[in-house]
mmCIF file of C-alpha atoms and ligand atoms in Angstrom:
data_model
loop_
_atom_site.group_PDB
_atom_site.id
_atom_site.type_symbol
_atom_site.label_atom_id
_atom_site.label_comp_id
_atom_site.label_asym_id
_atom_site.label_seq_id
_atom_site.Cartn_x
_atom_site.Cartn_y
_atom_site.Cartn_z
ATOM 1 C CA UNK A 20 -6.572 -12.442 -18.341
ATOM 2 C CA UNK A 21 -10.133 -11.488 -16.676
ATOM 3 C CA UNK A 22 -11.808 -13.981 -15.030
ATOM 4 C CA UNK A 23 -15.919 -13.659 -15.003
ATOM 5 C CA UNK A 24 -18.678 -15.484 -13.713
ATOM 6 C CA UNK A 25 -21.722 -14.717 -15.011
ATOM 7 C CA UNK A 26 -24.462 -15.214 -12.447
ATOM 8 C CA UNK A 27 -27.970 -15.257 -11.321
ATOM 9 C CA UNK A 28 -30.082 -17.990 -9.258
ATOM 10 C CA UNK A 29 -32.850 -17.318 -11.473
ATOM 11 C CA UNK A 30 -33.355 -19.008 -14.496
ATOM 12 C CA UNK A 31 -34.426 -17.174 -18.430
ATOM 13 C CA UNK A 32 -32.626 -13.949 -16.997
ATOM 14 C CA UNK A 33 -30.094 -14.357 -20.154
ATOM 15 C CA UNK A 34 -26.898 -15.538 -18.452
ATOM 16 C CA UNK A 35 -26.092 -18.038 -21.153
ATOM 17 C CA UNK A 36 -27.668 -15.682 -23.780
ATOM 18 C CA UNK A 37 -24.964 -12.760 -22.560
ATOM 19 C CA UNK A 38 -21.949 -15.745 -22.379
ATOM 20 C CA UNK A 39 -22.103 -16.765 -25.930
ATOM 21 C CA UNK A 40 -22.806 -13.526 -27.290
ATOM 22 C CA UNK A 41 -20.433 -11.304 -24.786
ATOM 23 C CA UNK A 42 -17.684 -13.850 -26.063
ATOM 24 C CA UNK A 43 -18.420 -13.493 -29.376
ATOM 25 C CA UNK A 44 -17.836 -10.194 -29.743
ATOM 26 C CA UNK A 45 -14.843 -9.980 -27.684
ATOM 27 C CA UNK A 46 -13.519 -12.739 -30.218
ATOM 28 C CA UNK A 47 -14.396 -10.243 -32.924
ATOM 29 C CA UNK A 48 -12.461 -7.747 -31.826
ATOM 30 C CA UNK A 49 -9.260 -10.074 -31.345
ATOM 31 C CA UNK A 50 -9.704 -11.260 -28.071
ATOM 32 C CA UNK A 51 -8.690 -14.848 -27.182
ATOM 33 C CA UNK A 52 -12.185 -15.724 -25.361
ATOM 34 C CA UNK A 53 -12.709 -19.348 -23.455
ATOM 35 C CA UNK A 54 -16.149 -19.968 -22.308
ATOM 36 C CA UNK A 55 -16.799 -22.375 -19.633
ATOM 37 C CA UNK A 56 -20.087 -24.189 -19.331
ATOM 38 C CA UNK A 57 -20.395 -25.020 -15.885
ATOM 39 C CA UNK A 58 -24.529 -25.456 -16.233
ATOM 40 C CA UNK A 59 -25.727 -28.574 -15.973
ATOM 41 C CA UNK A 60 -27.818 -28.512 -19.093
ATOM 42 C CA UNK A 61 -25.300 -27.475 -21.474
ATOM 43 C CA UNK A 62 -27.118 -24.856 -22.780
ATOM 44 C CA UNK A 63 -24.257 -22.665 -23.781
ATOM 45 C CA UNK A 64 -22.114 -25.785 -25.105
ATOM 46 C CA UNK A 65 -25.496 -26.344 -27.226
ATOM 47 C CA UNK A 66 -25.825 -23.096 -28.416
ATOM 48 C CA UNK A 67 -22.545 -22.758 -29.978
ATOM 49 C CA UNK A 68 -23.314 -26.658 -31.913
ATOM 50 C CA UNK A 69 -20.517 -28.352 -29.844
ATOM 51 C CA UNK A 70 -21.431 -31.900 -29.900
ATOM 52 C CA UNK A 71 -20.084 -34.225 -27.334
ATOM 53 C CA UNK A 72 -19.337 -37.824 -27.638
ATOM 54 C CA UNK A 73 -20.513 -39.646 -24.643
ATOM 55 C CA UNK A 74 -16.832 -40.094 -23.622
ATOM 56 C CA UNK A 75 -15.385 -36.776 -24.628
ATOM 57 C CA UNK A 76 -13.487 -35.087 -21.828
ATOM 58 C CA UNK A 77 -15.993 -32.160 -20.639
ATOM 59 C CA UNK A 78 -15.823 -29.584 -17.224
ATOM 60 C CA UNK A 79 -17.655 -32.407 -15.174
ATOM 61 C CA UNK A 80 -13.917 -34.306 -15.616
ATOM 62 C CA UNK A 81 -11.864 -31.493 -14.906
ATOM 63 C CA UNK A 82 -13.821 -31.108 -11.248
ATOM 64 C CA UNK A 83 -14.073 -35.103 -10.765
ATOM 65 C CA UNK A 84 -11.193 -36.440 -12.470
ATOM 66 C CA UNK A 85 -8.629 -33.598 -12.581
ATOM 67 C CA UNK A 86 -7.987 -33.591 -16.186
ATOM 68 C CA UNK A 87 -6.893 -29.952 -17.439
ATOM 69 C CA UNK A 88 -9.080 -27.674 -18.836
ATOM 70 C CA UNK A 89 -7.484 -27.539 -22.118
ATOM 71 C CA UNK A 90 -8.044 -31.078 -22.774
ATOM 72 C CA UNK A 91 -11.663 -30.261 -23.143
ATOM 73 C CA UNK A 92 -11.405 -26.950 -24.806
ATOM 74 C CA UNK A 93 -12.875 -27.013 -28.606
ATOM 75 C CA UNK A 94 -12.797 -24.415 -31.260
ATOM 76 C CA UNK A 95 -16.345 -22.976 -32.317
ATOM 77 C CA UNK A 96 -16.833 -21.732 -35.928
ATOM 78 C CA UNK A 97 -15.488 -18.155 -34.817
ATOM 79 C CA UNK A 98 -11.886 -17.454 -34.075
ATOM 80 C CA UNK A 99 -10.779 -16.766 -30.737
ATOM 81 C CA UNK A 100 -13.653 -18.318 -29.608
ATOM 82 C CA UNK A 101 -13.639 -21.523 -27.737
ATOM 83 C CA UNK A 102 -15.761 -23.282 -24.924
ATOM 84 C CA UNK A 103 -14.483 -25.602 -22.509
ATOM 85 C CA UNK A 104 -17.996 -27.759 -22.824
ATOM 86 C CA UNK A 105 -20.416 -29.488 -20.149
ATOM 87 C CA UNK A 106 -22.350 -32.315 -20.038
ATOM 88 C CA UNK A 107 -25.360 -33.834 -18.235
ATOM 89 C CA UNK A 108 -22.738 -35.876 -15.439
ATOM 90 C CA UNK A 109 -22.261 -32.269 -14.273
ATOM 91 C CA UNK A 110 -25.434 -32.362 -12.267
ATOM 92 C CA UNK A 111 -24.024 -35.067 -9.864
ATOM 93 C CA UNK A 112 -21.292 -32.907 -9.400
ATOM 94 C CA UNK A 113 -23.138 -31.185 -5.802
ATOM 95 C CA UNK A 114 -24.001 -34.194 -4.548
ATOM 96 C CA UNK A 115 -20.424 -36.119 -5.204
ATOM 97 C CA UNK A 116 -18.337 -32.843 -4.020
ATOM 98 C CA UNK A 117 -19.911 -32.966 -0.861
ATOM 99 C CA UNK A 118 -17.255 -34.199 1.214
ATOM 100 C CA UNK A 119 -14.050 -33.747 -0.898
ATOM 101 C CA UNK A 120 -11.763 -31.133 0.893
ATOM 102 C CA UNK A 121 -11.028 -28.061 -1.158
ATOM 103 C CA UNK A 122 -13.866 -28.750 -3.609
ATOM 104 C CA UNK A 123 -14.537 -25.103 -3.630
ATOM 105 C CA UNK A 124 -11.269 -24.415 -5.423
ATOM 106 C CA UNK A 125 -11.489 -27.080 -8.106
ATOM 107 C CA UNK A 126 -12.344 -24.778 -10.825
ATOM 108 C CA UNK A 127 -9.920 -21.815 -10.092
ATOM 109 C CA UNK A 128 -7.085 -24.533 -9.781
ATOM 110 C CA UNK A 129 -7.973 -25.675 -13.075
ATOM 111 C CA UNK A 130 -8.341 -22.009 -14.660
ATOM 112 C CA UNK A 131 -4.930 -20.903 -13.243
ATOM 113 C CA UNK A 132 -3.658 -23.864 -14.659
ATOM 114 C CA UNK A 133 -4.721 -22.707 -18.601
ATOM 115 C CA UNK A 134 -1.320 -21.797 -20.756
ATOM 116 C CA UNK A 135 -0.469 -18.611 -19.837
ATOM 117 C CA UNK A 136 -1.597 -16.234 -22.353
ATOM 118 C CA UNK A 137 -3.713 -18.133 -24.058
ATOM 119 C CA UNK A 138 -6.922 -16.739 -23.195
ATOM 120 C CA UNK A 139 -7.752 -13.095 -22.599
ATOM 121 C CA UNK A 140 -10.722 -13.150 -21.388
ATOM 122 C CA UNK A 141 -12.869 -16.471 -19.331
ATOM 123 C CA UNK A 142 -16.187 -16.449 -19.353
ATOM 124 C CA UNK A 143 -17.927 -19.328 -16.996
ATOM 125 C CA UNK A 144 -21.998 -19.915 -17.549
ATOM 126 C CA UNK A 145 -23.527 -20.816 -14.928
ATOM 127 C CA UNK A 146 -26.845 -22.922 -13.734
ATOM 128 C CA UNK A 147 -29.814 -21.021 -12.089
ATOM 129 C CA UNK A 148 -28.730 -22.258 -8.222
ATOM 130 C CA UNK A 149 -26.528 -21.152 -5.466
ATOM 131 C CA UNK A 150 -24.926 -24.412 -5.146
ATOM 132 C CA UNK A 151 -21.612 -25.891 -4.903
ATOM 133 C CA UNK A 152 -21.413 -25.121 -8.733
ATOM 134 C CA UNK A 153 -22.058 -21.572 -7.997
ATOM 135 C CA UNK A 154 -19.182 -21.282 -5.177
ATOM 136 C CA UNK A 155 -16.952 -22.807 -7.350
ATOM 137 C CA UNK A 156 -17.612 -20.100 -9.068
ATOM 138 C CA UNK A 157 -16.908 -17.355 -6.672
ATOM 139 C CA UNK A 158 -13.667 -19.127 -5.407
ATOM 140 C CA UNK A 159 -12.751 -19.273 -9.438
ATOM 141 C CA UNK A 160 -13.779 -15.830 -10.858
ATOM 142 C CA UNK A 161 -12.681 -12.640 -9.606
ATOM 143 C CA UNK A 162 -15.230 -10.607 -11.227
ATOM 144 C CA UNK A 163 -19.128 -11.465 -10.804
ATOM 145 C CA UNK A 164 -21.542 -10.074 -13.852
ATOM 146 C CA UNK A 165 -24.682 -10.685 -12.900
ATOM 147 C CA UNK A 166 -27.710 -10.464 -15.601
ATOM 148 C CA UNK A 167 -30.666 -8.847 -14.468
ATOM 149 C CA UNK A 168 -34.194 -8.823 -15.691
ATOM 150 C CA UNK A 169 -35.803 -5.569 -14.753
ATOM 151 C CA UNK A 170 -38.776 -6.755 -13.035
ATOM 152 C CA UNK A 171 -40.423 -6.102 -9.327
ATOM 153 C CA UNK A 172 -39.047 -9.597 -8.041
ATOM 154 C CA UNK A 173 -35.549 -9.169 -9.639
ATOM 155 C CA UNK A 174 -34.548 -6.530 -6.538
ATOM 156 C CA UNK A 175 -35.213 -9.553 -3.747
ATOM 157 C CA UNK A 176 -32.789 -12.026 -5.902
ATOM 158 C CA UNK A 177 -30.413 -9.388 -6.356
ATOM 159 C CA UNK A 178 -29.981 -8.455 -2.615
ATOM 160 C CA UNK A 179 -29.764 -12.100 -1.807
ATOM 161 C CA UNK A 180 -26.741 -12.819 -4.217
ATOM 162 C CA UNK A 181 -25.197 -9.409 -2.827
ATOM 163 C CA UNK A 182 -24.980 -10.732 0.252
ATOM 164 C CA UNK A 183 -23.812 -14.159 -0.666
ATOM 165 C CA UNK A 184 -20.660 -12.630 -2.562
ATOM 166 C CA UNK A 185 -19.819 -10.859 0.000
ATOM 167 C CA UNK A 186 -19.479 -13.949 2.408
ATOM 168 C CA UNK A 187 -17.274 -15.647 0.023
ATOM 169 C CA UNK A 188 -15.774 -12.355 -0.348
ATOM 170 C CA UNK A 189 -14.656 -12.230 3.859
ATOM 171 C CA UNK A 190 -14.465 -15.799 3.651
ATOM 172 C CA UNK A 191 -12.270 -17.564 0.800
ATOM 173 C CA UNK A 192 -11.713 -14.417 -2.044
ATOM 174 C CA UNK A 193 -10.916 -11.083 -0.964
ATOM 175 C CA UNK A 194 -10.512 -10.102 -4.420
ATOM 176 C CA UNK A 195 -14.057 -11.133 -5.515
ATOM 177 C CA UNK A 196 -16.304 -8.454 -6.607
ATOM 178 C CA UNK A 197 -19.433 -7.613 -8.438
ATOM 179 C CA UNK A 198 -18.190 -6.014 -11.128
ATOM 180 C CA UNK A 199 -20.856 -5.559 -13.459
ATOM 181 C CA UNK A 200 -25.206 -5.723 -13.586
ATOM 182 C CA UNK A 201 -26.468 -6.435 -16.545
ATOM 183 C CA UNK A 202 -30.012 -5.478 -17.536
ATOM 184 C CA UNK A 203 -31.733 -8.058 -19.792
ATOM 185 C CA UNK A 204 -34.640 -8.502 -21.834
ATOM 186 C CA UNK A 205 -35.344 -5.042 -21.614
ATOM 187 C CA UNK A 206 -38.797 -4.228 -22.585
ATOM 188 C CA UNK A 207 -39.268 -1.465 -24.393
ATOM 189 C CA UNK A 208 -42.663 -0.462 -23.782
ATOM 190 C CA UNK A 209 -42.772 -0.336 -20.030
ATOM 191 C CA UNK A 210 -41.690 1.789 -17.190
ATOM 192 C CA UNK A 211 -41.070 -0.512 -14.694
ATOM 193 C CA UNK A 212 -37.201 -0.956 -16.136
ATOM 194 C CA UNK A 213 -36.566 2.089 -15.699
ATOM 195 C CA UNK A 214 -37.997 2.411 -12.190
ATOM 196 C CA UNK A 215 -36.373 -0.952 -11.456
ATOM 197 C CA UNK A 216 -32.923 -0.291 -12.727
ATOM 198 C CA UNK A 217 -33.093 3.784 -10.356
ATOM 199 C CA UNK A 218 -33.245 1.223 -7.145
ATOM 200 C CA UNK A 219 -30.721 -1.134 -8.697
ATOM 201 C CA UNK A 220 -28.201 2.078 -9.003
ATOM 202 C CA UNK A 221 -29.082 3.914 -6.220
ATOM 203 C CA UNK A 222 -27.548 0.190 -4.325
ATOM 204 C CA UNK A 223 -24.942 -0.436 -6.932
ATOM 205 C CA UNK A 224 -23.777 2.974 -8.798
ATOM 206 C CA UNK A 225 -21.686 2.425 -12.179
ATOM 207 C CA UNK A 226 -21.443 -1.209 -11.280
ATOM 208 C CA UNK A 227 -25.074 -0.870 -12.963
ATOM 209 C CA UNK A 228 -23.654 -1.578 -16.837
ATOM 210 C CA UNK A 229 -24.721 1.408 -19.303
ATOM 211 C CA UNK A 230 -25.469 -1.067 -21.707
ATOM 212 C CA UNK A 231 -28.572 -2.207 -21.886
ATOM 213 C CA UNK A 232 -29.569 -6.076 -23.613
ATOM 214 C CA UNK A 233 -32.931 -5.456 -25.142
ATOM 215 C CA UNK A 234 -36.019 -7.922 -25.627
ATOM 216 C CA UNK A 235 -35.056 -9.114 -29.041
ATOM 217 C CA UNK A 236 -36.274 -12.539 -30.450
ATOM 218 C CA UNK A 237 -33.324 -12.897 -32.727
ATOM 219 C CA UNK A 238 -31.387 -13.865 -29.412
ATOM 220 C CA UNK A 239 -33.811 -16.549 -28.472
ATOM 221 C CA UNK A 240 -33.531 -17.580 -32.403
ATOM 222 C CA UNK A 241 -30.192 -17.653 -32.633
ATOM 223 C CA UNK A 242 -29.561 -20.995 -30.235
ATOM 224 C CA UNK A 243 -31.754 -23.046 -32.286
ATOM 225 C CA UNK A 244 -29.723 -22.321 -35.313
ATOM 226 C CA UNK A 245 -26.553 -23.088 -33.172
ATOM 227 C CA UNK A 246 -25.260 -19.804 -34.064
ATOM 228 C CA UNK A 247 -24.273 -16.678 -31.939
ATOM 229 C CA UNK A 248 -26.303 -13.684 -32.873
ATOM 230 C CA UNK A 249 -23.402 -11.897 -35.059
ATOM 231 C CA UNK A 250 -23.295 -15.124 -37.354
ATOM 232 C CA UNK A 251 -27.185 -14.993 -37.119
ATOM 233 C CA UNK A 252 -28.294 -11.754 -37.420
ATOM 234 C CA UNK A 253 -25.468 -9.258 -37.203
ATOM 235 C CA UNK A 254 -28.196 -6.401 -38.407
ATOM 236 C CA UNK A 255 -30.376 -7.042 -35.027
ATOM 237 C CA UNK A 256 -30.687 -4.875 -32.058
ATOM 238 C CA UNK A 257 -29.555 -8.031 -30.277
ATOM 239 C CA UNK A 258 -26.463 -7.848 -32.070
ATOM 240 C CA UNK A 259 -26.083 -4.281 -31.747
ATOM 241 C CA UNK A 260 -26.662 -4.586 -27.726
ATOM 242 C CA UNK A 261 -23.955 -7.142 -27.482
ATOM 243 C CA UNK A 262 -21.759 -5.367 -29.491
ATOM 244 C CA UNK A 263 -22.177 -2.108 -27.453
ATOM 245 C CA UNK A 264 -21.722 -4.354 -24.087
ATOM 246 C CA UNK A 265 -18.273 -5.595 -25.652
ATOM 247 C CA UNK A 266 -17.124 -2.008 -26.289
ATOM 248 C CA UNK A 267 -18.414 -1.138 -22.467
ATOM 249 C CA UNK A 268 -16.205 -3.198 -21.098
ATOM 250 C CA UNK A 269 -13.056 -2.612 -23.154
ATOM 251 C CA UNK A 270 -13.475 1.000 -22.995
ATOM 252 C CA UNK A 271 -13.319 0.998 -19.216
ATOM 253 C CA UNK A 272 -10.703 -1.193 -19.014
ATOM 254 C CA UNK A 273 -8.563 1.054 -20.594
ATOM 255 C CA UNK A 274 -7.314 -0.560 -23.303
ATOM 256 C CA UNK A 275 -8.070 1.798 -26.272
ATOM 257 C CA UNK A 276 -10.281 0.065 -29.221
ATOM 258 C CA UNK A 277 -9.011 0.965 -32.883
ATOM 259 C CA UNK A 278 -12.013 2.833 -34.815
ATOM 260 C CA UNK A 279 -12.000 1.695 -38.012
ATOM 261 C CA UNK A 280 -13.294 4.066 -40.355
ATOM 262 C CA UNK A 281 -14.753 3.360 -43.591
ATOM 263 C CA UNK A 282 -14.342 5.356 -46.938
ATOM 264 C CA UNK A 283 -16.621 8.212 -45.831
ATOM 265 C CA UNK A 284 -14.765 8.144 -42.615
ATOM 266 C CA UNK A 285 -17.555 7.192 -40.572
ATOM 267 C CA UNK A 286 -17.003 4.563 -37.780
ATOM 268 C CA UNK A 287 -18.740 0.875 -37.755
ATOM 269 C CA UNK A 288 -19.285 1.478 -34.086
ATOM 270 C CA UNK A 289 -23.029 1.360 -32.578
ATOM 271 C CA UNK A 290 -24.357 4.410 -30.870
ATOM 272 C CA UNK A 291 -23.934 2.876 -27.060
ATOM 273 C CA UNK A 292 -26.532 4.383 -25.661
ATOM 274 C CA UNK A 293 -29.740 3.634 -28.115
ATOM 275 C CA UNK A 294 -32.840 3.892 -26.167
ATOM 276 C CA UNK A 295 -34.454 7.375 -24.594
ATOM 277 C CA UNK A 296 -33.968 6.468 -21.193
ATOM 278 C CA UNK A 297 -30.182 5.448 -20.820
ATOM 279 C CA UNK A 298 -28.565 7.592 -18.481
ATOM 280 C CA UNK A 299 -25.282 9.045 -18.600
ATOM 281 C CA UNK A 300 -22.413 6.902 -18.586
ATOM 282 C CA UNK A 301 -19.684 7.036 -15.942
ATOM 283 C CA UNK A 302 -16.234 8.228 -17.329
ATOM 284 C CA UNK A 303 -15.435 4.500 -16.970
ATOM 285 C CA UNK A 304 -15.627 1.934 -14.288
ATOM 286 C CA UNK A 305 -13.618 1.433 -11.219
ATOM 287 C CA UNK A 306 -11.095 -1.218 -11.551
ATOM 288 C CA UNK A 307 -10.247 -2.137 -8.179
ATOM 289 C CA UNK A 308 -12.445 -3.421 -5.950
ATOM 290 C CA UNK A 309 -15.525 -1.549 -5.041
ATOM 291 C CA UNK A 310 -18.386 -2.161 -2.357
ATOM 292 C CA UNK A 311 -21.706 0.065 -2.387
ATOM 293 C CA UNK A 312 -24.020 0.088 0.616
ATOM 294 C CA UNK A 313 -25.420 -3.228 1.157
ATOM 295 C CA UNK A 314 -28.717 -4.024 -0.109
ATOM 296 C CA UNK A 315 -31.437 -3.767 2.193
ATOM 297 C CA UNK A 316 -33.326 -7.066 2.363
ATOM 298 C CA UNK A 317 -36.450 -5.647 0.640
ATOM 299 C CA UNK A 318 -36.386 -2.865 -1.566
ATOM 300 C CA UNK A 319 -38.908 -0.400 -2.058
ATOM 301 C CA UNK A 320 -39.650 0.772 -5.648
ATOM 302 C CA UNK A 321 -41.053 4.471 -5.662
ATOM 303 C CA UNK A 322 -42.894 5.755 -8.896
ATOM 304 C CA UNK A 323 -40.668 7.889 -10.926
ATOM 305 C CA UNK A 324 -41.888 11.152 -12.804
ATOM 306 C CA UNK A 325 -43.102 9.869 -16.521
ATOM 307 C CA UNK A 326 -40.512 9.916 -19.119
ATOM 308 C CA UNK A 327 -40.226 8.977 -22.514
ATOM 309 C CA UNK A 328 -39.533 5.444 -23.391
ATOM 310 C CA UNK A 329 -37.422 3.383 -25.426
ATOM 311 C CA UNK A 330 -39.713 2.359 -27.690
ATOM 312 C CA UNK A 331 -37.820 1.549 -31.056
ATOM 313 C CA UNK A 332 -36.758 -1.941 -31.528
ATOM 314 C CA UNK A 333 -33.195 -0.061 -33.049
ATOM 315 C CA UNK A 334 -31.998 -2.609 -35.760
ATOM 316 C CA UNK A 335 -29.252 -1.186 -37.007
ATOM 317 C CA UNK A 336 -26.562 -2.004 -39.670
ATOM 318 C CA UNK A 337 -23.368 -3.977 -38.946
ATOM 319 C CA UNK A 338 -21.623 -4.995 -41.228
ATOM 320 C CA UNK A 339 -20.741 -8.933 -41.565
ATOM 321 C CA UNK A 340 -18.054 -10.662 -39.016
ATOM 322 C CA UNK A 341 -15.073 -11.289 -40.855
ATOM 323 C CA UNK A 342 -15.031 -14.317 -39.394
ATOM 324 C CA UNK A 343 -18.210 -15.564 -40.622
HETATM 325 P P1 ADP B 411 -30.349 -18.239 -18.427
HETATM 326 O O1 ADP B 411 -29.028 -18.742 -18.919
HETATM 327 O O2 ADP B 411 -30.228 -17.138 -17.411
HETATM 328 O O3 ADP B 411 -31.249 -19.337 -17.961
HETATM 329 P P2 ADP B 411 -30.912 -17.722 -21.224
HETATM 330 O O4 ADP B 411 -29.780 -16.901 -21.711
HETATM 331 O O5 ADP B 411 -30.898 -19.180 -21.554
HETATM 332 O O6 ADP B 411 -31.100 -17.528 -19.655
HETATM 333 O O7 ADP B 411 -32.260 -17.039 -21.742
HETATM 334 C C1 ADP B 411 -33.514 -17.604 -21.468
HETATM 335 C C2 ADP B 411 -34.364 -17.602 -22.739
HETATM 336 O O8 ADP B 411 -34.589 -16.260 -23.154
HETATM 337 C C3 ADP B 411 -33.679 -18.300 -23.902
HETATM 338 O O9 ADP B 411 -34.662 -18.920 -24.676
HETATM 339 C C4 ADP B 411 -33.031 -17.150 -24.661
HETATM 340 O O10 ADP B 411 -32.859 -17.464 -26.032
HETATM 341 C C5 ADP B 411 -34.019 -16.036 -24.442
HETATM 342 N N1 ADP B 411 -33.390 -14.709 -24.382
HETATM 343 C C6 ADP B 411 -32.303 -14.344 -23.696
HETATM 344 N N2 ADP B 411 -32.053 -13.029 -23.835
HETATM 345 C C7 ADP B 411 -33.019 -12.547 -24.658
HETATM 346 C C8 ADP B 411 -33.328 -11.242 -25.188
HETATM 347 N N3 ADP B 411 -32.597 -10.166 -24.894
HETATM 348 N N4 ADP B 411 -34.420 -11.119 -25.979
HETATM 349 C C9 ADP B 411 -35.192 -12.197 -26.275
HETATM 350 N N5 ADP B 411 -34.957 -13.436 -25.811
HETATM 351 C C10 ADP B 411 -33.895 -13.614 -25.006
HETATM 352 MG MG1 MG B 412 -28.242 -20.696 -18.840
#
């Protein structure tokens, strides 16, 4: 089972956005997915339509109560795909914790407590703060994704939470790692991505994901609709991004995919790398733990020679979930 937090103190930077739809297509290929809203405002829990009674069991019980995880876990309306769901009682949750020993460890206790083999992967969402929330986090999750926006400010935010990891890391999880950067809401029409994300690798290497999540309003559509974007629009770029991210990660963790090949023998899979400017990818990522250098506390963007930029919007073809 692979444990992931998926982080940022910033808000909008598409942590939620990459949860639902990250988990969704991991359920799509078979994978037993649990997502964990651990945010507050129950954005992910919202986005996938689960509706909460005002006493249903939620992750605010599990921390103050000690109820099990599964007791809160509900089905969403794709298979393999389940969320463990928050509500609004989870923003007392700092302020109660405060003096209760261990309350760093509350969620990993309850994640090592799920059936084993049940899930395959667990995805936790989490609020825009380095809080208590967010340790729990980093005492829970082994493996840190952390969503980026490529813009100027991104760099200072992204040094800080380096540096914050790898406290806990010396402190209370020598196996926690950053294991992935996302880049999100990708613009297409603008340099400064590009220039962003060479100072972001230069730090971080092939912890930088190849994938990249494009600018794509079918994403911010999809939530409203209560749908994740491969029920919503499974011919989007958003989809398509997703979809590539999903086959990323299984790729490098070295558990081959089955192609399936339709009757002109030509695969369903998305070309990975759609835009201009994607780089190379690694022959896969490490799976142990790696450091890089640390991040310097400011980082200096230098311009980069002109280059050709992404600048199609890529919707491509998929065809339908058979799920949906
Ligand atoms: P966070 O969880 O980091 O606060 P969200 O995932 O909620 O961020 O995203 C913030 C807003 O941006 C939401 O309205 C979401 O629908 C939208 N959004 C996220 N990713 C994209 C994208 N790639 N393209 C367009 N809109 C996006
Ligand atoms: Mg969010």
């Amino acid at each position: 089972m692979r444990v992931v937090a998926i982080l940022n103190q910033k808000g909008g930077v598409g942590k939620t956005t990459t949860a639902v739809n990250l988990g969704a297509a991991l359920a799509r290929r078979g994978r037993r997915v649990l997502l964990i809203d651990m945010d507050p405002q129950c954005n992910l829990t919202d986005h996938l339509g689960v509706d909460l009674d005002e006493d249903a069991p939620s992750v605010y019980d599990v921390l103050a109560s000690g109820i099990t995880l599964e007791e809160t876990i509900r089905p969403t309306a794709t298979e393999g795909l389940d969320v463990a769901p928050a509500d609004e009682d989870l923003a007392g949750v700092e302020v109660e914790m405060a003096g209760w020993p261990g309350r760093e460890a509350l969620l990993r206790k309850a994640i090592h407590a799920l059936p084993e083999g049940r899930y395959d992967w667990v995805i936790v969402d989490y609020p825009p703060s380095l809080g208590l929330l967010s340790l729990n986090a980093m005492a829970a999750c082994p493996e840190i994704f952390i969503t980026l926006q490529t813009e100027y400010f991104a760099l200072r935010g992204l040094g800080q939470l380096a540096r914050i990891v790898e406290m806990v890391r010396s402190g209370i999880h020598p196996e926690l790692r950053i294991a992935g950067i996302l880049p999100t809401l990708v613009s297409p029409v603008t340099n400064l991505a590009r220039e962003v994300l060479e100072e972001v690798r230069a730090h971080f290497g092939d912890r930088v994901f190849t994938t990249r999540i494009r600018q794509n309003v079918r994403l911010a559509e999809a939530p409203g609709h209560q749908q994740h974007i491969f029920d919503y629009a499974p011919h989007s770029a958003g989809a398509h991004d997703y979809e590539a991210l999903a086959e990323e990660l299984l790729r490098s963790s070295g558990i081959p995919e089955p192609v399936e090949e339709d009757a002109n023998g030509s695969s369903d899979r998305p070309d990975p790398h759609p835009t201009a400017d994607a780089v190379v990818p690694p022959p896969g990522r490490p799976e142990g733990p790696v450091e890089g250098p640390p991040l310097p506390k400011e980082v200096e963007i230098k311009p980069l020679p002109d280059a050709p930029t992404n600048g199609k919007s890529g919707e491509r073809p998929r065809p339908e979930s058979p799920t949906s």
